[in-house]
Amino acid sequence: MGKPTVLVVDDDPLLCELLRATFELEGIDMREAGHVIEAEKTIAAHLPDAIVLDVGLPGVDGLFYCERLRESPRTRNVPIVVISGSREAGVSALTVGAQAFLAKPFDPLQLLSTLERLLGIDPLQHVAAQSTDEPAVMSDLRRLIAIGQRQHELLETSYRQTVEALASALESRDFGTIAHSQRVTSYATRLTIELAPALIDDTSLEWGFLLHDVGKIGVPDRILLKRGPLDEEERLMMEQHTKIGESLLAHVPLLHGEGLGVVRSHHERWDGTGYPDRLHETEIPLGARIFAVADALDAMTNDRAYRGRMSWDDAFTELRNGAGTHFDPSVIDALTVCEPDLFATHSSVLAASAS
């Protein structure tokens, strides 16, 4: 048997880099694709011996793609390992035809062991056969993987710190506080776990939550900080912030996927009267529908330049009244289920700001 080939379908370049380095040490040829269309082209050119498939892909969901791969005569018997940050996705993955599921973060050696079982090969023995000192080889392999994982973690931390610093700078200009993005990201993440846990695996989503209003950098202060209602011209200029935000972030790989949809579409309305595209119901990206509710909750329960805060109970009443017009009814249902957790977040932030 020649070198086995594994296709990794994942839009996280850092994870792909780590897996590539690991697979090369094991004598496995790795191909990679960041989305389903690229994966299809790769498979058409060369059928892999196994596929490692992420759930949270941009565009077509990984679980849906797994099901399609099982329906195709060409890929019906190719072993598929599904990976996801959502453990709930594991049951769904096995249901649609995956042979195995690994929850992120996972040890690359665990993935190697899984592939060994599915392919009927022993990559670790393959490496050991090249040396008379098997324990030393294994020790070096684990050390290299640990270094790669640490580099991945440091890069992730660096990205997060940069994004949070940018979000904080923007909020200081808008609200005079850095707490807004933290609260809405917490609210939106909890709602996503309740409504669509597989979506959490899309790493761009959290960045979209944090940078949803980055386009306000292009809105003049006289409009952004105005006390009182905006006139028609000012309102139209304010509405441009979603398009400006998308334009600013369009070439940032971390935002590709649901995250960019949040930035552009979080002011769309379920009934089609929102902006900038007048999208209707499920035309609106799911992440943006979820975030719209989280953003409205935070807006109503905190002071703004043009009005005071509303009570928590009154805000929930307003949100429920907006189901089917302003908001996706399924998100409002999830909001009701999550209310205790959301209120706990709200209270903890208020307590921290008061201390």
Tab-separated table of C-alpha atoms in Angstrom:
chain	number	residue	atom	x	y	z
A	1	MET	CA	0.000	0.000	0.000
A	2	GLY	CA	1.372	3.459	-0.921
A	3	LYS	CA	1.166	6.557	1.198
A	4	PRO	CA	-2.418	6.925	2.460
A	5	THR	CA	-4.143	10.186	1.573
A	6	VAL	CA	-6.399	12.045	3.996
A	7	LEU	CA	-8.544	15.006	2.979
A	8	VAL	CA	-9.076	17.502	5.825
A	9	VAL	CA	-12.092	19.760	5.251
A	10	ASP	CA	-11.775	22.587	7.782
A	11	ASP	CA	-11.608	26.379	7.482
A	12	ASP	CA	-9.212	26.803	10.426
A	13	PRO	CA	-5.771	27.293	8.802
A	14	LEU	CA	-3.958	26.862	12.119
A	15	LEU	CA	-5.532	23.474	12.787
A	16	CYS	CA	-4.792	22.367	9.226
A	17	GLU	CA	-1.169	23.394	9.657
A	18	LEU	CA	-0.892	21.363	12.863
A	19	LEU	CA	-2.500	18.293	11.284
A	20	ARG	CA	-0.320	18.572	8.188
A	21	ALA	CA	2.837	18.575	10.300
A	22	THR	CA	1.555	15.605	12.307
A	23	PHE	CA	0.502	13.591	9.250
A	24	GLU	CA	3.793	14.220	7.467
A	25	LEU	CA	5.642	12.731	10.432
A	26	GLU	CA	3.438	9.644	10.063
A	27	GLY	CA	3.914	9.233	6.310
A	28	ILE	CA	0.357	10.333	5.496
A	29	ASP	CA	-0.293	12.601	2.511
A	30	MET	CA	-2.725	15.332	3.556
A	31	ARG	CA	-4.904	17.405	1.226
A	32	GLU	CA	-6.957	20.270	2.642
A	33	ALA	CA	-10.091	22.203	1.702
A	34	GLY	CA	-11.594	25.196	3.466
A	35	HIS	CA	-15.141	24.636	2.229
A	36	VAL	CA	-17.327	22.099	0.461
A	37	ILE	CA	-16.814	23.379	-3.089
A	38	GLU	CA	-13.045	23.108	-2.685
A	39	ALA	CA	-13.461	19.646	-1.158
A	40	GLU	CA	-15.536	18.482	-4.127
A	41	LYS	CA	-12.844	19.642	-6.555
A	42	THR	CA	-10.163	17.852	-4.544
A	43	ILE	CA	-12.168	14.619	-4.425
A	44	ALA	CA	-12.861	14.810	-8.168
A	45	ALA	CA	-9.124	15.050	-8.850
A	46	HIS	CA	-8.052	12.383	-6.371
A	47	LEU	CA	-10.233	10.159	-4.189
A	48	PRO	CA	-8.778	10.215	-0.647
A	49	ASP	CA	-8.432	7.154	1.555
A	50	ALA	CA	-10.194	8.982	4.401
A	51	ILE	CA	-11.860	12.332	5.087
A	52	VAL	CA	-11.626	14.446	8.225
A	53	LEU	CA	-14.661	16.744	8.129
A	54	ASP	CA	-15.410	19.784	10.295
A	55	VAL	CA	-19.064	20.477	11.138
A	56	GLY	CA	-18.944	24.283	11.134
A	57	LEU	CA	-17.978	25.007	7.546
A	58	PRO	CA	-18.765	28.253	5.699
A	59	GLY	CA	-21.716	27.802	3.382
A	60	VAL	CA	-22.764	24.145	3.399
A	61	ASP	CA	-22.928	22.561	6.862
A	62	GLY	CA	-20.478	19.688	7.451
A	63	LEU	CA	-23.192	17.301	8.620
A	64	PHE	CA	-25.199	17.920	5.455
A	65	TYR	CA	-22.074	17.366	3.355
A	66	CYS	CA	-21.315	14.120	5.211
A	67	GLU	CA	-24.767	12.869	4.255
A	68	ARG	CA	-24.186	13.810	0.612
A	69	LEU	CA	-20.833	11.993	0.600
A	70	ARG	CA	-22.565	8.862	1.823
A	71	GLU	CA	-25.137	9.115	-0.970
A	72	SER	CA	-22.487	9.379	-3.708
A	73	PRO	CA	-21.363	5.994	-5.110
A	74	ARG	CA	-17.801	7.303	-5.422
A	75	THR	CA	-17.395	8.304	-1.762
A	76	ARG	CA	-19.889	5.925	-0.161
A	77	ASN	CA	-17.182	3.719	1.341
A	78	VAL	CA	-14.572	6.370	2.176
A	79	PRO	CA	-14.111	6.528	5.981
A	80	ILE	CA	-15.216	9.884	7.436
A	81	VAL	CA	-14.127	11.304	10.796
A	82	VAL	CA	-16.248	14.284	11.828
A	83	ILE	CA	-14.757	16.912	14.175
A	84	SER	CA	-16.594	19.671	16.025
A	85	GLY	CA	-16.465	21.853	19.113
A	86	SER	CA	-20.060	20.798	19.831
A	87	ARG	CA	-20.377	17.380	21.444
A	88	GLU	CA	-24.066	17.367	20.499
A	89	ALA	CA	-22.950	17.203	16.874
A	90	GLY	CA	-21.386	13.789	17.526
A	91	VAL	CA	-24.674	11.912	17.600
A	92	SER	CA	-25.842	13.660	14.431
A	93	ALA	CA	-22.520	12.889	12.717
A	94	LEU	CA	-22.820	9.165	13.315
A	95	THR	CA	-26.458	9.262	12.236
A	96	VAL	CA	-25.600	10.735	8.820
A	97	GLY	CA	-22.857	8.210	8.117
A	98	ALA	CA	-19.599	9.231	9.800
A	99	GLN	CA	-17.496	6.350	11.139
A	100	ALA	CA	-16.112	8.383	14.035
A	101	PHE	CA	-16.471	11.698	15.846
A	102	LEU	CA	-13.851	13.691	17.755
A	103	ALA	CA	-14.712	16.700	19.894
A	104	LYS	CA	-12.479	19.758	19.616
A	105	PRO	CA	-9.966	20.342	21.045
A	106	PHE	CA	-8.551	16.880	20.421
A	107	ASP	CA	-5.108	15.296	20.603
A	108	PRO	CA	-3.777	14.797	17.051
A	109	LEU	CA	-2.502	11.397	18.160
A	110	GLN	CA	-6.105	10.471	18.933
A	111	LEU	CA	-7.008	11.338	15.347
A	112	LEU	CA	-4.059	9.311	14.074
A	113	SER	CA	-5.204	6.333	16.118
A	114	THR	CA	-8.719	6.673	14.709
A	115	LEU	CA	-7.417	6.825	11.133
A	116	GLU	CA	-5.179	3.812	11.821
A	117	ARG	CA	-8.230	1.821	12.821
A	118	LEU	CA	-10.363	2.949	9.891
A	119	LEU	CA	-7.672	2.472	7.238
A	120	GLY	CA	-6.268	-0.765	8.593
A	121	ILE	CA	-2.745	0.660	8.873
A	122	ASP	CA	-0.478	1.513	11.788
A	123	PRO	CA	1.142	4.874	11.084
A	124	LEU	CA	2.865	4.963	14.452
A	125	GLN	CA	4.578	1.625	13.797
A	126	HIS	CA	5.507	2.951	10.349
A	127	VAL	CA	7.509	5.741	11.979
A	128	ALA	CA	8.991	3.459	14.610
A	129	ALA	CA	10.225	1.073	11.893
A	130	GLN	CA	12.515	3.836	10.667
A	131	SER	CA	14.366	3.833	13.986
A	132	THR	CA	15.712	1.239	16.401
A	133	ASP	CA	14.737	3.537	19.272
A	134	GLU	CA	10.917	3.452	19.217
A	135	PRO	CA	10.393	5.212	22.584
A	136	ALA	CA	12.590	8.101	21.437
A	137	VAL	CA	10.642	8.431	18.187
A	138	MET	CA	7.334	8.492	20.037
A	139	SER	CA	8.673	10.992	22.542
A	140	ASP	CA	9.880	13.298	19.765
A	141	LEU	CA	6.542	12.983	17.997
A	142	ARG	CA	4.579	13.923	21.097
A	143	ARG	CA	6.950	16.826	21.771
A	144	LEU	CA	6.521	18.189	18.235
A	145	ILE	CA	2.744	17.881	18.459
A	146	ALA	CA	2.739	19.623	21.849
A	147	ILE	CA	4.806	22.473	20.385
A	148	GLY	CA	2.392	22.785	17.464
A	149	GLN	CA	-0.625	22.815	19.762
A	150	ARG	CA	0.980	25.493	21.929
A	151	GLN	CA	1.722	27.639	18.871
A	152	HIS	CA	-1.910	27.242	17.793
A	153	GLU	CA	-3.104	28.333	21.256
A	154	LEU	CA	-0.775	31.359	21.299
A	155	LEU	CA	-1.953	32.482	17.866
A	156	GLU	CA	-5.596	32.053	18.902
A	157	THR	CA	-4.926	34.118	22.036
A	158	SER	CA	-3.179	36.801	19.997
A	159	TYR	CA	-6.100	37.003	17.553
A	160	ARG	CA	-8.582	37.236	20.415
A	161	GLN	CA	-6.644	39.993	22.174
A	162	THR	CA	-6.399	41.994	18.951
A	163	VAL	CA	-10.110	41.646	18.190
A	164	GLU	CA	-11.127	42.513	21.759
A	165	ALA	CA	-8.850	45.575	21.739
A	166	LEU	CA	-10.445	46.789	18.495
A	167	ALA	CA	-13.958	46.150	19.823
A	168	SER	CA	-13.137	48.029	23.028
A	169	ALA	CA	-11.733	51.016	21.132
A	170	LEU	CA	-14.859	51.212	18.977
A	171	GLU	CA	-17.157	50.970	21.996
A	172	SER	CA	-15.334	53.725	23.850
A	173	ARG	CA	-16.255	55.992	20.966
A	174	ASP	CA	-19.863	54.777	20.757
A	175	PHE	CA	-20.988	54.065	24.320
A	176	GLY	CA	-18.106	55.185	26.530
A	177	THR	CA	-17.866	51.622	27.845
A	178	ILE	CA	-16.228	48.361	26.774
A	179	ALA	CA	-18.885	46.068	28.287
A	180	HIS	CA	-21.403	46.038	25.403
A	181	SER	CA	-19.555	43.631	23.113
A	182	GLN	CA	-18.755	41.320	26.015
A	183	ARG	CA	-22.410	41.159	27.060
A	184	VAL	CA	-23.895	40.668	23.609
A	185	THR	CA	-21.268	38.065	22.714
A	186	SER	CA	-22.127	36.175	25.898
A	187	TYR	CA	-25.884	36.440	25.222
A	188	ALA	CA	-25.535	35.422	21.567
A	189	THR	CA	-23.219	32.506	22.337
A	190	ARG	CA	-25.651	31.104	24.931
A	191	LEU	CA	-28.541	31.441	22.465
A	192	THR	CA	-26.522	29.708	19.744
A	193	ILE	CA	-25.731	26.764	22.018
A	194	GLU	CA	-29.437	26.435	22.772
A	195	LEU	CA	-30.735	26.855	19.223
A	196	ALA	CA	-27.975	25.601	16.897
A	197	PRO	CA	-25.059	24.045	18.818
A	198	ALA	CA	-23.276	22.934	15.639
A	199	LEU	CA	-22.925	26.610	14.686
A	200	ILE	CA	-20.573	27.196	17.620
A	201	ASP	CA	-17.938	25.251	15.710
A	202	ASP	CA	-17.769	28.114	13.191
A	203	THR	CA	-14.881	30.044	14.724
A	204	SER	CA	-15.783	33.160	12.756
A	205	LEU	CA	-19.074	33.507	14.633
A	206	GLU	CA	-17.622	34.847	17.879
A	207	TRP	CA	-15.438	37.322	15.986
A	208	GLY	CA	-18.573	38.499	14.164
A	209	PHE	CA	-20.360	38.974	17.491
A	210	LEU	CA	-17.458	41.012	18.868
A	211	LEU	CA	-16.966	43.155	15.742
A	212	HIS	CA	-20.611	43.537	14.686
A	213	ASP	CA	-20.456	47.329	14.764
A	214	VAL	CA	-16.937	47.835	13.406
A	215	GLY	CA	-18.466	49.751	10.477
A	216	LYS	CA	-19.419	52.584	12.831
A	217	ILE	CA	-15.831	53.712	12.438
A	218	GLY	CA	-17.111	55.306	9.222
A	219	VAL	CA	-20.053	57.128	10.853
A	220	PRO	CA	-19.470	60.786	11.846
A	221	ASP	CA	-19.581	61.581	15.584
A	222	ARG	CA	-22.363	64.114	15.044
A	223	ILE	CA	-24.592	61.200	14.060
A	224	LEU	CA	-23.166	58.442	16.228
A	225	LEU	CA	-23.335	60.502	19.438
A	226	LYS	CA	-26.474	62.491	18.681
A	227	ARG	CA	-28.938	62.769	21.564
A	228	GLY	CA	-32.388	62.321	20.160
A	229	PRO	CA	-33.849	60.757	17.004
A	230	LEU	CA	-31.975	60.833	13.703
A	231	ASP	CA	-33.450	62.592	10.693
A	232	GLU	CA	-33.859	60.695	7.418
A	233	GLU	CA	-30.459	61.620	6.008
A	234	GLU	CA	-28.704	60.773	9.270
A	235	ARG	CA	-30.542	57.462	9.568
A	236	LEU	CA	-29.521	56.432	6.059
A	237	MET	CA	-25.911	57.288	6.851
A	238	MET	CA	-26.049	55.289	10.096
A	239	GLU	CA	-27.436	52.288	8.212
A	240	GLN	CA	-24.325	52.234	6.048
A	241	HIS	CA	-22.290	50.911	8.995
A	242	THR	CA	-23.237	47.293	8.225
A	243	LYS	CA	-21.899	47.531	4.676
A	244	ILE	CA	-18.802	49.417	5.826
A	245	GLY	CA	-18.148	46.733	8.423
A	246	GLU	CA	-18.450	43.928	5.889
A	247	SER	CA	-16.127	45.761	3.512
A	248	LEU	CA	-13.512	46.284	6.230
A	249	LEU	CA	-13.541	42.618	7.266
A	250	ALA	CA	-14.172	40.877	3.932
A	251	HIS	CA	-10.514	39.953	3.485
A	252	VAL	CA	-9.943	38.764	7.064
A	253	PRO	CA	-9.951	34.924	7.016
A	254	LEU	CA	-11.097	34.703	10.655
A	255	LEU	CA	-14.387	36.365	9.701
A	256	HIS	CA	-15.234	34.157	6.724
A	257	GLY	CA	-18.424	32.218	7.415
A	258	GLU	CA	-21.274	33.131	9.752
A	259	GLY	CA	-19.196	35.898	11.357
A	260	LEU	CA	-19.244	38.114	8.268
A	261	GLY	CA	-22.984	37.465	7.937
A	262	VAL	CA	-23.481	38.798	11.466
A	263	VAL	CA	-21.598	42.004	10.633
A	264	ARG	CA	-23.665	42.719	7.507
A	265	SER	CA	-27.082	41.389	8.485
A	266	HIS	CA	-27.632	41.898	12.232
A	267	HIS	CA	-30.101	44.736	11.526
A	268	GLU	CA	-32.259	42.702	9.146
A	269	ARG	CA	-35.799	41.954	10.355
A	270	TRP	CA	-37.815	38.739	10.135
A	271	ASP	CA	-40.586	40.541	8.209
A	272	GLY	CA	-38.177	41.924	5.595
A	273	THR	CA	-38.218	45.561	6.704
A	274	GLY	CA	-34.662	45.689	8.070
A	275	TYR	CA	-31.428	46.795	6.427
A	276	PRO	CA	-29.225	46.783	4.394
A	277	ASP	CA	-30.697	44.120	2.069
A	278	ARG	CA	-34.348	43.801	3.197
A	279	LEU	CA	-33.806	40.072	3.716
A	280	HIS	CA	-36.865	38.066	4.742
A	281	GLU	CA	-37.130	35.270	7.357
A	282	THR	CA	-34.608	32.475	6.694
A	283	GLU	CA	-32.873	34.519	3.992
A	284	ILE	CA	-31.187	36.188	6.967
A	285	PRO	CA	-28.094	34.231	8.153
A	286	LEU	CA	-28.907	32.299	11.321
A	287	GLY	CA	-26.037	33.856	13.244
A	288	ALA	CA	-27.373	37.323	12.405
A	289	ARG	CA	-30.910	36.344	13.511
A	290	ILE	CA	-29.556	35.134	16.833
A	291	PHE	CA	-27.384	38.191	17.307
A	292	ALA	CA	-30.246	40.597	16.519
A	293	VAL	CA	-32.105	39.335	19.604
A	294	ALA	CA	-29.007	39.476	21.827
A	295	ASP	CA	-28.205	43.008	20.630
A	296	ALA	CA	-31.773	44.215	21.197
A	297	LEU	CA	-31.811	42.741	24.707
A	298	ASP	CA	-28.625	44.555	25.629
A	299	ALA	CA	-29.741	47.812	23.990
A	300	MET	CA	-33.008	47.853	25.923
A	301	THR	CA	-31.500	47.000	29.318
A	302	ASN	CA	-28.685	49.574	29.251
A	303	ASP	CA	-28.559	53.362	29.053
A	304	ARG	CA	-27.943	54.974	25.686
A	305	ALA	CA	-27.228	58.572	24.780
A	306	TYR	CA	-30.783	59.086	23.533
A	307	ARG	CA	-32.756	57.195	26.251
A	308	GLY	CA	-32.608	55.417	29.585
A	309	ARG	CA	-32.618	51.703	30.249
A	310	MET	CA	-35.697	49.472	30.396
A	311	SER	CA	-36.326	46.895	33.114
A	312	TRP	CA	-35.330	43.303	32.373
A	313	ASP	CA	-38.924	42.062	32.455
A	314	ASP	CA	-40.170	44.860	30.202
A	315	ALA	CA	-37.366	44.151	27.736
A	316	PHE	CA	-38.356	40.488	27.553
A	317	THR	CA	-41.962	41.478	26.952
A	318	GLU	CA	-40.886	43.721	24.065
A	319	LEU	CA	-38.774	40.955	22.559
A	320	ARG	CA	-41.595	38.419	22.753
A	321	ASN	CA	-43.946	40.939	21.151
A	322	GLY	CA	-41.466	41.251	18.271
A	323	ALA	CA	-41.491	37.536	17.444
A	324	GLY	CA	-42.635	37.007	13.863
A	325	THR	CA	-42.148	40.650	12.873
A	326	HIS	CA	-38.783	41.942	14.051
A	327	PHE	CA	-37.304	38.651	15.285
A	328	ASP	CA	-37.130	34.979	14.305
A	329	PRO	CA	-39.743	33.233	16.514
A	330	SER	CA	-37.424	30.256	17.104
A	331	VAL	CA	-34.755	32.567	18.540
A	332	ILE	CA	-37.329	34.119	20.886
A	333	ASP	CA	-38.294	30.605	22.016
A	334	ALA	CA	-34.626	29.912	22.761
A	335	LEU	CA	-34.414	33.252	24.578
A	336	THR	CA	-37.190	32.187	26.937
A	337	VAL	CA	-35.412	28.916	27.728
A	338	CYS	CA	-32.104	30.715	28.333
A	339	GLU	CA	-33.480	33.617	30.386
A	340	PRO	CA	-31.960	32.534	33.747
A	341	ASP	CA	-28.473	32.238	32.220
A	342	LEU	CA	-28.789	35.540	30.365
A	343	PHE	CA	-29.973	37.331	33.488
A	344	ALA	CA	-27.040	35.895	35.424
A	345	THR	CA	-24.668	37.361	32.835
A	346	HIS	CA	-26.492	40.701	32.954
A	347	SER	CA	-26.308	40.826	36.757
A	348	SER	CA	-22.650	39.851	36.949
A	349	VAL	CA	-21.646	42.569	34.490
A	350	LEU	CA	-23.652	45.175	36.402
A	351	ALA	CA	-22.021	44.087	39.664
A	352	ALA	CA	-18.553	44.268	38.125
A	353	SER	CA	-19.140	47.764	36.750
A	354	ALA	CA	-20.425	48.971	40.122
A	355	SER	CA	-17.403	47.688	42.047
